[in-house]
Amino acid sequence: MTIRPIVGYPDRRLAMPARPVTAFDATLRELAADLLETMRAAPGIGITAPHIGVPLRVVVLELDAKEGALTLVNPEIEWASPEMILHREGSVSMPGVNDEVQRHARVRISYQDVDGNVHSEESEALRAVCHQHEIDQLDGMFWIQRLSRLKRERLVKKFEKMSRG
């Protein structure tokens, strides 16, 4: 397991859609382990392969220490509730800044595990927000794109100032 360098905003790789995983092998398991170590070191609660410059549809989440980490391979949103919630979000690629983002209150996702087995999960609250946030990233949509232009520009300026100083 290796802590890998995190791709920082505004790197163009964060805006590129990730490719589906087709090989469920030792290389994928190593990538998942590296993502977990990198996320914990950041620190964060979710990370995608594009965050470390690997353009594959892999997400690692760890929302509860007791429950442990979960690797989602090729996740897709199958259904989203019409009800919306606001939740404060940020990114390991843009540390130190966050803002409230509007998301669906509940979602159902399908994904594969590192062995290629298919799973389906319904989630709500923080877990649903994380599913949407990380799947957006796999689709090439960085979280600040969900904000108004004014809020986005304010956050980018704040991040640039923090990065310089």
Tab-separated table of C-alpha atoms in Angstrom:
chain	number	residue	atom	x	y	z
A	1	MET	CA	0.000	0.000	0.000
A	2	THR	CA	1.342	3.360	-1.073
A	3	ILE	CA	0.252	6.920	-0.396
A	4	ARG	CA	0.083	8.447	-3.865
A	5	PRO	CA	0.288	12.131	-4.830
A	6	ILE	CA	-3.127	13.777	-5.144
A	7	VAL	CA	-3.975	15.664	-8.328
A	8	GLY	CA	-4.692	19.258	-7.315
A	9	TYR	CA	-7.397	21.555	-8.611
A	10	PRO	CA	-7.518	22.904	-11.393
A	11	ASP	CA	-5.651	19.978	-13.066
A	12	ARG	CA	-7.424	19.061	-16.329
A	13	ARG	CA	-7.446	15.357	-15.379
A	14	LEU	CA	-10.165	16.155	-12.816
A	15	ALA	CA	-12.453	17.256	-15.673
A	16	MET	CA	-12.025	14.074	-17.733
A	17	PRO	CA	-14.577	11.251	-17.476
A	18	ALA	CA	-13.023	8.064	-16.082
A	19	ARG	CA	-13.014	4.818	-18.043
A	20	PRO	CA	-14.858	1.708	-16.820
A	21	VAL	CA	-12.766	-0.956	-15.116
A	22	THR	CA	-12.605	-4.153	-17.172
A	23	ALA	CA	-9.857	-6.110	-15.368
A	24	PHE	CA	-10.655	-7.319	-11.852
A	25	ASP	CA	-7.178	-8.391	-10.827
A	26	ALA	CA	-4.291	-7.777	-8.438
A	27	THR	CA	-3.605	-4.389	-10.071
A	28	LEU	CA	-7.152	-3.239	-9.227
A	29	ARG	CA	-6.838	-4.483	-5.629
A	30	GLU	CA	-3.509	-2.626	-5.314
A	31	LEU	CA	-5.119	0.560	-6.681
A	32	ALA	CA	-7.967	0.235	-4.137
A	33	ALA	CA	-5.463	-0.242	-1.277
A	34	ASP	CA	-3.418	2.774	-2.434
A	35	LEU	CA	-6.589	4.886	-2.677
A	36	LEU	CA	-7.525	3.959	0.893
A	37	GLU	CA	-4.077	4.860	2.252
A	38	THR	CA	-3.999	8.112	0.250
A	39	MET	CA	-7.513	9.082	1.417
A	40	ARG	CA	-6.680	8.423	5.065
A	41	ALA	CA	-3.464	10.459	4.792
A	42	ALA	CA	-5.215	13.403	3.070
A	43	PRO	CA	-7.410	13.106	5.274
A	44	GLY	CA	-10.772	12.484	3.622
A	45	ILE	CA	-13.821	10.236	3.670
A	46	GLY	CA	-13.948	9.552	-0.069
A	47	ILE	CA	-11.533	9.451	-3.000
A	48	THR	CA	-11.622	8.419	-6.649
A	49	ALA	CA	-8.911	7.012	-8.894
A	50	PRO	CA	-8.894	10.291	-10.923
A	51	HIS	CA	-7.869	12.095	-7.700
A	52	ILE	CA	-4.517	10.280	-8.014
A	53	GLY	CA	-4.302	10.625	-11.801
A	54	VAL	CA	-5.695	7.189	-12.699
A	55	PRO	CA	-8.621	7.600	-15.150
A	56	LEU	CA	-10.638	4.586	-13.945
A	57	ARG	CA	-14.096	4.354	-12.341
A	58	VAL	CA	-12.971	3.402	-8.820
A	59	VAL	CA	-14.139	5.014	-5.561
A	60	VAL	CA	-13.088	4.312	-1.993
A	61	LEU	CA	-15.322	5.522	0.846
A	62	GLU	CA	-14.794	5.258	4.582
A	63	LEU	CA	-17.630	6.985	6.401
A	64	ASP	CA	-17.548	4.928	9.590
A	65	ALA	CA	-14.444	3.393	11.200
A	66	LYS	CA	-16.505	0.475	12.578
A	67	GLU	CA	-18.029	-0.305	9.188
A	68	GLY	CA	-14.683	0.097	7.434
A	69	ALA	CA	-13.836	1.101	3.900
A	70	LEU	CA	-15.830	0.203	0.815
A	71	THR	CA	-14.486	0.090	-2.737
A	72	LEU	CA	-16.996	0.868	-5.484
A	73	VAL	CA	-15.955	-0.148	-8.993
A	74	ASN	CA	-17.902	1.231	-11.968
A	75	PRO	CA	-20.583	2.846	-9.741
A	76	GLU	CA	-23.668	4.315	-11.378
A	77	ILE	CA	-26.709	6.104	-9.980
A	78	GLU	CA	-29.812	4.068	-10.854
A	79	TRP	CA	-32.372	6.260	-9.082
A	80	ALA	CA	-32.452	9.560	-7.208
A	81	SER	CA	-35.212	10.860	-4.952
A	82	PRO	CA	-36.966	14.090	-5.912
A	83	GLU	CA	-36.274	15.460	-2.394
A	84	MET	CA	-33.111	17.520	-2.132
A	85	ILE	CA	-30.784	18.333	0.787
A	86	LEU	CA	-27.923	20.766	1.359
A	87	HIS	CA	-24.648	19.326	2.587
A	88	ARG	CA	-21.208	20.857	3.099
A	89	GLU	CA	-18.699	19.360	0.652
A	90	GLY	CA	-15.018	19.651	-0.162
A	91	SER	CA	-12.334	17.659	-1.965
A	92	VAL	CA	-8.930	16.126	-1.336
A	93	SER	CA	-7.930	17.903	-4.576
A	94	MET	CA	-8.891	21.304	-3.152
A	95	PRO	CA	-8.114	21.087	0.578
A	96	GLY	CA	-9.174	23.837	2.951
A	97	VAL	CA	-12.286	25.024	1.128
A	98	ASN	CA	-15.851	23.758	1.306
A	99	ASP	CA	-19.381	24.923	0.711
A	100	GLU	CA	-22.974	23.732	0.797
A	101	VAL	CA	-24.056	21.754	-2.271
A	102	GLN	CA	-27.584	20.706	-3.134
A	103	ARG	CA	-27.933	16.942	-3.674
A	104	HIS	CA	-30.663	14.310	-3.840
A	105	ALA	CA	-31.633	13.161	-0.342
A	106	ARG	CA	-31.616	9.484	-1.356
A	107	VAL	CA	-30.078	7.502	-4.205
A	108	ARG	CA	-29.806	3.919	-5.359
A	109	ILE	CA	-26.491	2.952	-6.911
A	110	SER	CA	-25.150	-0.160	-8.573
A	111	TYR	CA	-21.464	-1.021	-8.495
A	112	GLN	CA	-19.011	-3.884	-8.596
A	113	ASP	CA	-16.567	-4.912	-5.894
A	114	VAL	CA	-12.870	-5.561	-6.598
A	115	ASP	CA	-13.730	-9.143	-7.607
A	116	GLY	CA	-16.315	-8.000	-10.166
A	117	ASN	CA	-19.414	-9.010	-8.157
A	118	VAL	CA	-22.398	-6.723	-8.776
A	119	HIS	CA	-24.065	-4.935	-5.844
A	120	SER	CA	-26.906	-2.464	-5.409
A	121	GLU	CA	-27.312	-0.083	-2.489
A	122	GLU	CA	-29.822	2.540	-1.425
A	123	SER	CA	-28.425	5.373	0.657
A	124	GLU	CA	-29.493	8.594	2.326
A	125	ALA	CA	-27.963	11.599	4.098
A	126	LEU	CA	-24.128	11.741	4.117
A	127	ARG	CA	-23.736	8.388	2.345
A	128	ALA	CA	-26.028	9.495	-0.512
A	129	VAL	CA	-24.144	12.801	-0.768
A	130	CYS	CA	-20.815	10.938	-0.975
A	131	HIS	CA	-22.135	8.572	-3.647
A	132	GLN	CA	-23.278	11.514	-5.781
A	133	HIS	CA	-20.114	13.565	-5.142
A	134	GLU	CA	-17.714	10.756	-6.097
A	135	ILE	CA	-19.738	9.576	-9.115
A	136	ASP	CA	-19.787	13.210	-10.329
A	137	GLN	CA	-15.981	13.186	-10.066
A	138	LEU	CA	-15.796	9.967	-12.108
A	139	ASP	CA	-17.944	11.711	-14.735
A	140	GLY	CA	-15.477	14.625	-14.856
A	141	MET	CA	-17.614	17.015	-12.806
A	142	PHE	CA	-15.677	18.635	-9.966
A	143	TRP	CA	-17.919	19.446	-6.983
A	144	ILE	CA	-17.638	23.246	-7.287
A	145	GLN	CA	-19.378	23.046	-10.681
A	146	ARG	CA	-22.576	22.443	-8.695
A	147	LEU	CA	-22.269	25.918	-7.113
A	148	SER	CA	-23.348	29.270	-8.516
A	149	ARG	CA	-20.698	31.074	-10.569
A	150	LEU	CA	-20.259	33.665	-7.802
A	151	LYS	CA	-19.729	31.055	-5.051
A	152	ARG	CA	-17.411	29.051	-7.316
A	153	GLU	CA	-15.256	32.092	-8.121
A	154	ARG	CA	-15.083	33.025	-4.429
A	155	LEU	CA	-13.933	29.519	-3.474
A	156	VAL	CA	-11.338	29.372	-6.259
A	157	LYS	CA	-9.890	32.736	-5.156
A	158	LYS	CA	-9.776	31.560	-1.542
A	159	PHE	CA	-8.069	28.313	-2.576
A	160	GLU	CA	-5.517	30.135	-4.746
A	161	LYS	CA	-4.717	32.508	-1.881
A	162	MET	CA	-4.313	29.583	0.551
A	163	SER	CA	-2.116	27.717	-1.955
A	164	ARG	CA	0.217	30.717	-2.325
A	165	GLY	CA	0.520	31.461	1.355
